[in-house]
CSV table of C-alpha atoms in Angstrom, one decimal:
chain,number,residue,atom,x,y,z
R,158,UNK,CA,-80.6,-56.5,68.7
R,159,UNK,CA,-81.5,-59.5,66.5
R,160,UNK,CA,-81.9,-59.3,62.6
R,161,UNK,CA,-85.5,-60.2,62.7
R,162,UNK,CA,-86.2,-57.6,65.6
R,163,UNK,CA,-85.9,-55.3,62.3
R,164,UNK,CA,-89.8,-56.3,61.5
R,165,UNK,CA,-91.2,-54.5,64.6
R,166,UNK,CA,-89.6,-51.0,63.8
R,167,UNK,CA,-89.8,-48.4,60.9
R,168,UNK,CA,-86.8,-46.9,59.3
R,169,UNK,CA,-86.1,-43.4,60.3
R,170,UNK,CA,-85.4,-39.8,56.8
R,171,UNK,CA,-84.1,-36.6,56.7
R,172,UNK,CA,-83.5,-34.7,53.5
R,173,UNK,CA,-81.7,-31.1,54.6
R,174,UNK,CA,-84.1,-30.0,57.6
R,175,UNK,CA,-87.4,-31.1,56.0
R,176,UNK,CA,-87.9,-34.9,57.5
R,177,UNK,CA,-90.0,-37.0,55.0
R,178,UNK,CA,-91.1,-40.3,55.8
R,179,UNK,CA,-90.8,-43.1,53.5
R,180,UNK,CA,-92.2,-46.4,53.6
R,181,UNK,CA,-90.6,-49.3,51.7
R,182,UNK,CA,-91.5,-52.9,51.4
R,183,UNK,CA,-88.1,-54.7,52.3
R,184,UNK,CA,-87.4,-57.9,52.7
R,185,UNK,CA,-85.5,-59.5,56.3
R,186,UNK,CA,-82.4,-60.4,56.2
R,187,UNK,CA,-82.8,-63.5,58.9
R,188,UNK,CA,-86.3,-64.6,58.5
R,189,UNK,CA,-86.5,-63.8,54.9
R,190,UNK,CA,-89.9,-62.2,55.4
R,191,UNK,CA,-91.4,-59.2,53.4
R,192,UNK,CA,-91.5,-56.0,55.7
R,193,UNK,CA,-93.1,-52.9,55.2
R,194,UNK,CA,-90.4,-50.3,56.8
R,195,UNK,CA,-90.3,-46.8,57.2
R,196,UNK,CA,-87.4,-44.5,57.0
R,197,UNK,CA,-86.3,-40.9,57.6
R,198,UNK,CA,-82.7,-40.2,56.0
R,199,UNK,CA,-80.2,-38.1,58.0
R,200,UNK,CA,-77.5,-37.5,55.9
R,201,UNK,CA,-75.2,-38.8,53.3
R,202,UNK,CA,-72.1,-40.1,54.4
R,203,UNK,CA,-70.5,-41.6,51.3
R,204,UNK,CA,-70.1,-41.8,47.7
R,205,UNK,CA,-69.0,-43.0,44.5
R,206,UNK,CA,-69.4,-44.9,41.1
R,207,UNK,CA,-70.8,-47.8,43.8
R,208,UNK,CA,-73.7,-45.4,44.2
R,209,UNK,CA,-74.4,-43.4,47.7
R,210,UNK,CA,-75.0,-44.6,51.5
R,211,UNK,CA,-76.8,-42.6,54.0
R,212,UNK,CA,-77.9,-42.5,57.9
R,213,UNK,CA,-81.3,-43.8,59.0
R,214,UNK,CA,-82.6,-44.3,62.4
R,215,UNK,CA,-85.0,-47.4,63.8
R,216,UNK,CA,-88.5,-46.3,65.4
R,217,UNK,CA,-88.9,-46.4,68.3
R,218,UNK,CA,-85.3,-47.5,69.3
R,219,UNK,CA,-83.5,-44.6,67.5
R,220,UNK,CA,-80.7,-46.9,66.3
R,221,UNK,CA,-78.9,-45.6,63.6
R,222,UNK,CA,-77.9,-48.1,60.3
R,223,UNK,CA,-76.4,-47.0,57.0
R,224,UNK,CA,-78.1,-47.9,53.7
R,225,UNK,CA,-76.1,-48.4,51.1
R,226,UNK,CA,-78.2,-47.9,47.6
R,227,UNK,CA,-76.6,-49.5,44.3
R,228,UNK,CA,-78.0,-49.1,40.9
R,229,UNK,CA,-78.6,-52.1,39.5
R,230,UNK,CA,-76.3,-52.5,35.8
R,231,UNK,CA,-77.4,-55.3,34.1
R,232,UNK,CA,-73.6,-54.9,32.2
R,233,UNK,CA,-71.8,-56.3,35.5
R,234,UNK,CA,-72.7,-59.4,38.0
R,235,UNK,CA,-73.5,-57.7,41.4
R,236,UNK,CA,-72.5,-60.6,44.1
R,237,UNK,CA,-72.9,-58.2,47.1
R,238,UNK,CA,-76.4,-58.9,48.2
R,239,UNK,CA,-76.2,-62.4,47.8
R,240,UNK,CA,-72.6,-62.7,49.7
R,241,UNK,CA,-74.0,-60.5,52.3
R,242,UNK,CA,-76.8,-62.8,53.0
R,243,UNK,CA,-74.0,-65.1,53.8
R,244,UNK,CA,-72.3,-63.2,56.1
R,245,UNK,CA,-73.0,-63.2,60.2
R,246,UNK,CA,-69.9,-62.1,62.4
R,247,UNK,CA,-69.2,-59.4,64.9
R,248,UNK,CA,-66.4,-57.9,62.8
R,249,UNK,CA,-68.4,-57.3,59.6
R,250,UNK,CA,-70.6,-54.9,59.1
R,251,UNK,CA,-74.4,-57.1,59.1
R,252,UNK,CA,-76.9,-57.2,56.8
R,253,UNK,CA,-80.1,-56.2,58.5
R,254,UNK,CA,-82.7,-55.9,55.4
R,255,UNK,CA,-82.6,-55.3,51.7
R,256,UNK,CA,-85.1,-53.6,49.4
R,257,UNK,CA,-85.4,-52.2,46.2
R,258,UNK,CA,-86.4,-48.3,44.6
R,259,UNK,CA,-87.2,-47.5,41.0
R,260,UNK,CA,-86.5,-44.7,38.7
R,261,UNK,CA,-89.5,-42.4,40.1
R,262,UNK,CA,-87.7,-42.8,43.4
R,263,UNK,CA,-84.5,-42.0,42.8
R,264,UNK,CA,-84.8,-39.7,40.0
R,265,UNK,CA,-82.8,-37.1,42.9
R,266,UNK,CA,-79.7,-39.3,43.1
R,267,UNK,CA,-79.7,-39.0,38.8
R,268,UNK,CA,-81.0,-36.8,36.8
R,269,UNK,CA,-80.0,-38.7,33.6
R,270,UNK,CA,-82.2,-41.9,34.9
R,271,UNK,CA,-84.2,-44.2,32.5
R,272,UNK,CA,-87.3,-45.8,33.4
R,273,UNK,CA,-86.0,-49.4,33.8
R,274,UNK,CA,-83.4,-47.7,36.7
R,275,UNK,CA,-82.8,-50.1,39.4
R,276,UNK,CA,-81.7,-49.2,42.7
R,277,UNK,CA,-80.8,-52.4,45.6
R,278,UNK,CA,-80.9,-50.9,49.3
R,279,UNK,CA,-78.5,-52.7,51.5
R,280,UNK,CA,-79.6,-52.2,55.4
R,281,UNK,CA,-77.0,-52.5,57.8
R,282,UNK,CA,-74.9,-51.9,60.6
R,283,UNK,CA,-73.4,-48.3,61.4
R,284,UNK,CA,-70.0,-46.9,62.5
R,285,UNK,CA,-69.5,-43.6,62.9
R,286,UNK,CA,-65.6,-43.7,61.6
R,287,UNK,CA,-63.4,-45.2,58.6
R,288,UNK,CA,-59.7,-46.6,59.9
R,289,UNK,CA,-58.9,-43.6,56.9
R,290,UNK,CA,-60.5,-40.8,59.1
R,291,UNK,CA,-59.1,-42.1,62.0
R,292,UNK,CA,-55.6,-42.4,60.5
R,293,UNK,CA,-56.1,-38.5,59.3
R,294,UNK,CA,-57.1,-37.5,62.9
R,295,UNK,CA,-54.1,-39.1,64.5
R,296,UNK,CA,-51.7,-37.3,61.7
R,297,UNK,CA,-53.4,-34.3,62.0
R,298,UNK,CA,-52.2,-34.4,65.4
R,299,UNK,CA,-48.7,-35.0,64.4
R,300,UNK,CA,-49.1,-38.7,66.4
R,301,UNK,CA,-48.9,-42.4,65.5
R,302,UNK,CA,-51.5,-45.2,66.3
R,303,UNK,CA,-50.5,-46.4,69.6
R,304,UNK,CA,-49.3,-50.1,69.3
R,305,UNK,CA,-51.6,-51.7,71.2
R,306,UNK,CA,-54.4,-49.5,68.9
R,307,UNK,CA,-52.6,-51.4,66.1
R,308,UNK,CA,-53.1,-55.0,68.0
R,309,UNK,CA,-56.7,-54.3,68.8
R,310,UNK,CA,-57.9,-53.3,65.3
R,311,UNK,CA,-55.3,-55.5,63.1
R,312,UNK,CA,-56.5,-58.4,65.4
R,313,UNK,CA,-60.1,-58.0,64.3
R,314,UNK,CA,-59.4,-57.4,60.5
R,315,UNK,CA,-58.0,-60.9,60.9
R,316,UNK,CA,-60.6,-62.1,62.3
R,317,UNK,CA,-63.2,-61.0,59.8
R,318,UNK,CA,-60.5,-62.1,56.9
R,319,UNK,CA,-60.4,-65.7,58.5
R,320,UNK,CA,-64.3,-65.7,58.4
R,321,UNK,CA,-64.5,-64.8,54.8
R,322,UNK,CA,-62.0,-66.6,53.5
R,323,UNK,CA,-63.1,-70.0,55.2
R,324,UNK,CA,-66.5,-69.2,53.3
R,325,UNK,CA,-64.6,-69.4,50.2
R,326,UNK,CA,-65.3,-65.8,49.9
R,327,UNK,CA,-62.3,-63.3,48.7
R,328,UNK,CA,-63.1,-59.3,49.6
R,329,UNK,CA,-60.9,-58.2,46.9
R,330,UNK,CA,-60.5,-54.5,48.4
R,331,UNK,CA,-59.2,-54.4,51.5
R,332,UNK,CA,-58.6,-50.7,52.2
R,333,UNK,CA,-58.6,-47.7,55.0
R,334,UNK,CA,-62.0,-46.5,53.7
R,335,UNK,CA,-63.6,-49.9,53.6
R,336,UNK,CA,-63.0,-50.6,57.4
R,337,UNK,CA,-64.9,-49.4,59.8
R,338,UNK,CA,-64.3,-48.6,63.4
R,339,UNK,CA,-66.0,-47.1,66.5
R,340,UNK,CA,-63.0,-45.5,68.3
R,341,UNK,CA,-65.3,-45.2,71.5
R,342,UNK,CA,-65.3,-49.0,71.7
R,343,UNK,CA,-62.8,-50.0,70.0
R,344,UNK,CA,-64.6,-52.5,67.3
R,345,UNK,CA,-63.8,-52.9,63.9
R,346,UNK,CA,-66.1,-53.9,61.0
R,347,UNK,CA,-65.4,-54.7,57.5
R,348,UNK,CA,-67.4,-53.4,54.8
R,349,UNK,CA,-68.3,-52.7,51.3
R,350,UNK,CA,-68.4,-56.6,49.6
R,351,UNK,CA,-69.3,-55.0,45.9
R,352,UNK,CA,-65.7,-55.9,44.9
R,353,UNK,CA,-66.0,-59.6,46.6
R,354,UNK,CA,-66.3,-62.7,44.9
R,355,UNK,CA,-66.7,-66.8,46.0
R,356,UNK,CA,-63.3,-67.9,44.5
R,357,UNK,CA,-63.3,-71.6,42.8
R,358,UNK,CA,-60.0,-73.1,42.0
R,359,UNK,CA,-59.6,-73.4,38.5
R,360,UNK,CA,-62.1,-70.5,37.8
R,361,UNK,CA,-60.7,-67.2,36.3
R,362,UNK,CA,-61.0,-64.1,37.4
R,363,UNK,CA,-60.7,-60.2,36.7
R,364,UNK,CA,-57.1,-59.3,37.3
R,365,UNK,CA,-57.7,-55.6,37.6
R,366,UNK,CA,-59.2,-55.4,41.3
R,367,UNK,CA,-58.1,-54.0,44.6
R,368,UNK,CA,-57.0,-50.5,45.2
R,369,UNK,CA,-53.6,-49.7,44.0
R,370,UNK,CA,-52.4,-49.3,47.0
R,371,UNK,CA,-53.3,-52.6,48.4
R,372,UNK,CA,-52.8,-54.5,45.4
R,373,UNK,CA,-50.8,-58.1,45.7
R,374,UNK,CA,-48.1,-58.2,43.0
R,375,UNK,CA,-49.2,-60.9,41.4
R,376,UNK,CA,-52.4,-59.0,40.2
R,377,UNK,CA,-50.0,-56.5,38.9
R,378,UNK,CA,-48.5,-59.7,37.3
R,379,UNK,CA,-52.1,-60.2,35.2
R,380,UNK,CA,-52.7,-63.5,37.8
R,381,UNK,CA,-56.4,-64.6,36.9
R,382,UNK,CA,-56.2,-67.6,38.9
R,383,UNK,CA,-54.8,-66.1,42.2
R,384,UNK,CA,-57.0,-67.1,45.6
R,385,UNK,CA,-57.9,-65.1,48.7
R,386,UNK,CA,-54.2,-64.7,49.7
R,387,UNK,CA,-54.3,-61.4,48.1
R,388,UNK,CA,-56.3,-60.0,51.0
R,389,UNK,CA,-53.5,-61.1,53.5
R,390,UNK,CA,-51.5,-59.0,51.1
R,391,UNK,CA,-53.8,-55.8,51.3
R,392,UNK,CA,-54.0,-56.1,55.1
R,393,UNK,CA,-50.6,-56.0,55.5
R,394,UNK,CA,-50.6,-53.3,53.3
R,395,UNK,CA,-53.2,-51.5,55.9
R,396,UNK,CA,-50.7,-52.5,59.4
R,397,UNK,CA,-47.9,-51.2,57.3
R,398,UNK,CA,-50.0,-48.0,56.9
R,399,UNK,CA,-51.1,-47.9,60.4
R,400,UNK,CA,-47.7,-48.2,61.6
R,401,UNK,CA,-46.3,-45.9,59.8
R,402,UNK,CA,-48.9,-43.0,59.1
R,403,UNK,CA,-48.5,-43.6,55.4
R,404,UNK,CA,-49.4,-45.7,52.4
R,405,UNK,CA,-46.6,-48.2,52.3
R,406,UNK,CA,-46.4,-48.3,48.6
R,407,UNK,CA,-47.8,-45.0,47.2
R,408,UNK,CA,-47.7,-46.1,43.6
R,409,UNK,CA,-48.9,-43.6,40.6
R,410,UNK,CA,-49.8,-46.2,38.1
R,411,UNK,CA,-50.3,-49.9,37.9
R,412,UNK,CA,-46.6,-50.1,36.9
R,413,UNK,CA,-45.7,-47.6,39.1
R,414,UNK,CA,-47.0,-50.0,42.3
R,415,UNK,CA,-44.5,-52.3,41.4
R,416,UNK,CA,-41.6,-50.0,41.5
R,417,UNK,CA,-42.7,-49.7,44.8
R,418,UNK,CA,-43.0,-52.9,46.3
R,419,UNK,CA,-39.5,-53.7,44.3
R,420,UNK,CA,-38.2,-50.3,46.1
R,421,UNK,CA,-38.7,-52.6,49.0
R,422,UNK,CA,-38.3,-56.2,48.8
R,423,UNK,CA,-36.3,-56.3,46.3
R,424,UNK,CA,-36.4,-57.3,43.0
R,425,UNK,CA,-38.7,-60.9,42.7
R,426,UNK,CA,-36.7,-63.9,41.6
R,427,UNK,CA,-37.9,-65.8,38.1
R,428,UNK,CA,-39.6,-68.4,40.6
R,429,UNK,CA,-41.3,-65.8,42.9
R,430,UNK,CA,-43.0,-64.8,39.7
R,431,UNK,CA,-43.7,-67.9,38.3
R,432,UNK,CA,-45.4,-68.6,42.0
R,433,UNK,CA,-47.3,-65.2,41.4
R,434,UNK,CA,-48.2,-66.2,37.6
R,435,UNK,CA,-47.3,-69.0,35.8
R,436,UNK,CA,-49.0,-67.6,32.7
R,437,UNK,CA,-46.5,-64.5,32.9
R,438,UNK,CA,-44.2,-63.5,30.3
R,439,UNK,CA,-41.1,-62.5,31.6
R,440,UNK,CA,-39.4,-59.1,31.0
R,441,UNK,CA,-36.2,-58.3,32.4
R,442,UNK,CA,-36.3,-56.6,35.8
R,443,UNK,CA,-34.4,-54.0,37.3
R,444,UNK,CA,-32.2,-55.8,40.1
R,445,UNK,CA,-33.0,-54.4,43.3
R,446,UNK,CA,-31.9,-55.6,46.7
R,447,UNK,CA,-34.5,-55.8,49.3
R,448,UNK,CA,-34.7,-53.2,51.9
R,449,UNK,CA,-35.1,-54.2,56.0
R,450,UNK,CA,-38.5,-53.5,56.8
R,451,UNK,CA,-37.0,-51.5,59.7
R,452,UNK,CA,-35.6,-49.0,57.8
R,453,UNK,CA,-39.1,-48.2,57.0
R,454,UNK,CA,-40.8,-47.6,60.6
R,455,UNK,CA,-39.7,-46.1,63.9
R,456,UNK,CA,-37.0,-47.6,66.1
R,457,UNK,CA,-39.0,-48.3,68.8
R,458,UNK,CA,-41.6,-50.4,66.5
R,459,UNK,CA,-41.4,-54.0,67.8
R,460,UNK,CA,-39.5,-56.9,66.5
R,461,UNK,CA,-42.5,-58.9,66.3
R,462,UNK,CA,-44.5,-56.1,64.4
R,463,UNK,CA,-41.8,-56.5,62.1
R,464,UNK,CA,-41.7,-60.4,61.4
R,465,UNK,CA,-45.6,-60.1,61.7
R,466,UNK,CA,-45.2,-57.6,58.7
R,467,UNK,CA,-42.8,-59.9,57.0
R,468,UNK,CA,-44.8,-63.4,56.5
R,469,UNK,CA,-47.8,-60.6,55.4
R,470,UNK,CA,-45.8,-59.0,52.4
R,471,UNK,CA,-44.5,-62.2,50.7
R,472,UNK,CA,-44.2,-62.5,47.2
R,473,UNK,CA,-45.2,-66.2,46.9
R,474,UNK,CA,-48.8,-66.0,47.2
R,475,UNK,CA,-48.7,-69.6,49.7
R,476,UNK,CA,-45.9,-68.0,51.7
R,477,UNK,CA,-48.1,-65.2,53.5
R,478,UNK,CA,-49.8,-66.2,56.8
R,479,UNK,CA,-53.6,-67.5,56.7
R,480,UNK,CA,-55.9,-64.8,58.3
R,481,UNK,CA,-56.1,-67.5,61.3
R,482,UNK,CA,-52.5,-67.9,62.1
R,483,UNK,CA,-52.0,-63.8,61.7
R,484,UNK,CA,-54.3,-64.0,64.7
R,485,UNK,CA,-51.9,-66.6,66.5
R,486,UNK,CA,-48.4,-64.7,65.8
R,487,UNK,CA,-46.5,-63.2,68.9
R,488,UNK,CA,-47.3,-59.5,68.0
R,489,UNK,CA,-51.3,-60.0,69.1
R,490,UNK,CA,-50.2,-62.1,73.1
R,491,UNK,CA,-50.7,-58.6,74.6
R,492,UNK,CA,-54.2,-59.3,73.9
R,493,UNK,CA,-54.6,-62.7,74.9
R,494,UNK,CA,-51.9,-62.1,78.0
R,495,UNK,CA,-54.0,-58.8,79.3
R,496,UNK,CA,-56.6,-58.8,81.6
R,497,UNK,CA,-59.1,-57.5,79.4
R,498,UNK,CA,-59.0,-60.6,77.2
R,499,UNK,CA,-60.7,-62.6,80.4
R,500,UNK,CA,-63.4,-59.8,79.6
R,501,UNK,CA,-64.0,-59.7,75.9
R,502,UNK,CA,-65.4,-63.3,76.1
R,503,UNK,CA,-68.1,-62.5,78.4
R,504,UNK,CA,-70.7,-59.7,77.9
R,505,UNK,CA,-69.6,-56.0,77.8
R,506,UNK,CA,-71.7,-54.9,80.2
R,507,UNK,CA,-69.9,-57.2,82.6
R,508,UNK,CA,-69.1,-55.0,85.8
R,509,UNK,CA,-65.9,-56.0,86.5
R,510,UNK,CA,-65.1,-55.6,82.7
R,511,UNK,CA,-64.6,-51.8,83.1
R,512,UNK,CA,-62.2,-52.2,86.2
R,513,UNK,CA,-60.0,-54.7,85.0
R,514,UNK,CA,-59.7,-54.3,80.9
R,515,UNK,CA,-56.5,-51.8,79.3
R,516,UNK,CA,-58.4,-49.0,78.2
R,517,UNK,CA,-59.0,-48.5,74.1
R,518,UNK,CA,-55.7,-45.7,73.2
R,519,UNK,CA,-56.6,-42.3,71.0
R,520,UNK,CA,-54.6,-39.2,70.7
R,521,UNK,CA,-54.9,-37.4,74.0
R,522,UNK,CA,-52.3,-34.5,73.3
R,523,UNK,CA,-54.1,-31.1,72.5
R,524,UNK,CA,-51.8,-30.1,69.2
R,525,UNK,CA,-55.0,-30.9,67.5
R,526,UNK,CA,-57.8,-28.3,67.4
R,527,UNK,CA,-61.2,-30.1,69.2
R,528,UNK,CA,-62.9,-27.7,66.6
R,529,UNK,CA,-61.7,-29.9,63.6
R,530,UNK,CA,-62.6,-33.3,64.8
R,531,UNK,CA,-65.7,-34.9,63.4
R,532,UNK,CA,-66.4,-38.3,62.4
R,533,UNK,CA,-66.6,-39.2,58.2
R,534,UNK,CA,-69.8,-37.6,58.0
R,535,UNK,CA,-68.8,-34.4,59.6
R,536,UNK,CA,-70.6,-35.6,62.9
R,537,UNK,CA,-68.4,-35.1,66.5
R,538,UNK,CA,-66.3,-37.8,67.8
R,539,UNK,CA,-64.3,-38.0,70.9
R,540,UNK,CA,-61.6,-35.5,70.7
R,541,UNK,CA,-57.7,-36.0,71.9
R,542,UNK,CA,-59.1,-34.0,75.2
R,543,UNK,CA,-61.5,-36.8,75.5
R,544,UNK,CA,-60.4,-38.8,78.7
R,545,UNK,CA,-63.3,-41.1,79.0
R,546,UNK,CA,-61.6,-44.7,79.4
R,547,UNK,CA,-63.5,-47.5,77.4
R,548,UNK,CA,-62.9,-51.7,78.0
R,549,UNK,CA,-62.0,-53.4,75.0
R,550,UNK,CA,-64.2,-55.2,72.0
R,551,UNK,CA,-65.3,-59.0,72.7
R,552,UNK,CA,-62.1,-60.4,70.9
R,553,UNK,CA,-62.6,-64.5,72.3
R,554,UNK,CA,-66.3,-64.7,71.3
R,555,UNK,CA,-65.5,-67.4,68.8
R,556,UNK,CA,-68.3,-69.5,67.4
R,557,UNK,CA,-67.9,-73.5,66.7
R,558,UNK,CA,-67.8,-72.1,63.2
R,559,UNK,CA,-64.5,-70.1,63.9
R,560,UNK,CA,-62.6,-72.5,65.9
R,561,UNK,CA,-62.8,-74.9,63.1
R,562,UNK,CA,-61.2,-73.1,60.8
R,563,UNK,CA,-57.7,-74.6,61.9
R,564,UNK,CA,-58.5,-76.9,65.3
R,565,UNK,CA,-54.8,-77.4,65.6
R,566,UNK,CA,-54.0,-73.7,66.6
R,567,UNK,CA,-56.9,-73.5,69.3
R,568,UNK,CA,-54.5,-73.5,71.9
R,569,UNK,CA,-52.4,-70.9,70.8
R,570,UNK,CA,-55.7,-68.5,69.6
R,571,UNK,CA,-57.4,-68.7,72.8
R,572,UNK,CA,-56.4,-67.2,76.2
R,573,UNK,CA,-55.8,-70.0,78.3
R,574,UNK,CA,-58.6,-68.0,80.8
R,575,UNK,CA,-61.2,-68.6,78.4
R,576,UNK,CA,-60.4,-71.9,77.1
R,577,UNK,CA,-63.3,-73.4,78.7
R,578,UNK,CA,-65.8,-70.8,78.5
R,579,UNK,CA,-66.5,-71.3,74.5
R,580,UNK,CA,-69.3,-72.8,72.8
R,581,UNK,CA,-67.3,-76.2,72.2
């Protein structure tokens, strides 16, 4: 369904069991026009200091988007709406519409609220699952994320991160809750941009960002001038995660998250940190020798996971891997090798698509009680009883735009089947 397609339907509400219809003038996203929209919201399925996002369906189609609704502080620069606006890709989660409530609106969601209350409404794309829920769901039932699981989803955080970031845009909190996934298909979509920011060398920036968890050292260094290589940081922090079941660096304080990483590569060298921030003043260090990443996963996890892991969690900022040449590294040729990646470049509705394409891995033992499994909103998803096989996501559909990025590893990013079915 196209962006603009948004104009011919209303938006769907439901407050408890009482529906109440509400109509909005919004603004489209990709014509730019003002739209008079109507919605019913369904249920809350998130929030925080951000503010709160709920369900909403389309009428007539009955497609289901999440609106995201911000209050406006005039305190703090909100880039979200205008990097979102920026934003078009499969594996981040769209902007379909934006509009605006005032206090007598939203005098529900506070009941403290002034009269000059602002509240943004981002419309956009809905999943019904966070990569934290589905990470609880495979623990609960004492399993890890099948490998190629790991492949399919790390694959298209890449892919989102090499979008951004060749946009000059840095997401600055790349975490479980913030990507999204649709275990039924397979696809993953980044979301939540309130912490993101178009970096420009030489500009400062805030050096307390990122979740602690998923916070490159040289933040925890005081960096200000650090660029969008601390997101390859925080996704490695997330395959780490993923392969293990567990934060990789469970940190209790700012300080504390250091320990950790030094727990693990070691203590950093006077010219690691002067590569992380040159502004730093040095304090003596505990000496720490760096552990084998090995030591820290299964035996059976692959050696290329491994190295994969390794060029990720660097301390030297220009050492990681690019989001683009993540995507070209050994650990993803399954997916380029398989036959579903002769599928994922065509439509996926293709017929032979379903026949030919490695079904999408969840847990399929019944430790877990089906009773317990519902999605982040407390809706049902597939269960580990659930057997229904499912082709991959499109993971080839590059545009001109994507290919771009670094023309000289074309050859090694796309399946040899589909070289010459791409928009070139």
């Amino acid at each position: 369904m196209s962006l603009s397609a948004l104009s011919q339907f209303k938006l769907s509400s439901m407050s408890g069991d009482n529906a109440r219809a509400v109509r909005v003038s919004a603004q489209d996203r990709s014509t730019g026009q003002d739209i008079q929209l109507e919605y019913l919201k369904q249920k809350t399925v998130g929030s925080g200091t951000f503010g709160v996002v709920y369900k909403a369906k389309l009428i007539p189609s009955n497609e289901v988007v999440a609106i995201k609704e911000v209050l406006q502080d005039n305190r703090y620069k909100n880039r979200e709406l205008q990097i979102l606006r920026s934003l078009d890709h499969p594996n981040i989660c769209v902007l379909r519409a934006h509009f605006y409530r005032y206090e007598d609106d939203a005098k529900k969601f506070s009941k403290r609220s002034k009269k000059d209350k602002t509240y943004l409404n981002l419309v956009m794309d809905y999943m019904p699952e966070t990569m934290y829920s589905v990470c609880q769901r495979y623990s609960k039932s004492k399993q890890r994320m099948p490998m190629l699981a790991i492949k399919l989803y790390m694959y298209q955080l890449f892919r989102s991160l090499a979008y951004c970031h060749h946009l000059g845009i840095c997401h600055r909190d790349i975490k479980l809750y913030n990507i999204l996934v649709d275990p039924n298909t397979g696809v993953l979509k980044l979301c939540d941009f309130g912490s993101a920011k178009p970096l420009v060398e030489g500009e400062s920036n805030v050096a307390y960002i990122c979740s602690r968890y998923y916070r490159a050292p040289e933040l925890i260094f005081g960096a200000t001038m650090y660029t969008t290589t601390i997101d390859i940081w925080s996704a490695g922090c997330v395959m780490g995660e993923l392969l293990s079941g567990r934060p990789l660096f469970p940190g209790k304080s700012s300080i504390d998250q250091l320990v950790e990483i030094i727990k693990v590569l070691g203590t950093p060298t006077k010219l690691q940190i002067e590569r992380m921030n040159p502004s730093y003043i040095a304090q003596k260090l505990p000496k720490v020798d760096p552990k084998p990443l090995s030591k820290l996963f299964r035996s059976s996890t692959p050696q290329d996971a491994l190295d994969l892991l390794t060029q990720l969690l660097q301390y030297d900022p220009d050492k990681r891997l690019t989001a683009i040449e993540a995507m070209t590294h050994p650990f993803f040729n399954e997916l380029r090798s398989s036959p579903g990646a002769v599928s994922s470049s065509s439509s996926s509705s293709s017929s032979s698509s379903t026949s030919t394409s490695p079904s999408i891995p969840t847990p399929t033992t019944s430790k877990l009680s089906t009773k317990a499994i519902t999605d982040v909103n407390g809706l049902p998803v597939s269960t580990p009883t659930d057997t229904t096989q499912h082709p991959w996501p499109p993971l080839f559909n590059f545009t001109k735009e994507e290919l771009m990025i670094r023309p000289d590893l074309k050859s090694k990013l796309v399946p040899h089947d589909n070289y010459f079915t791409l928009d070139s």
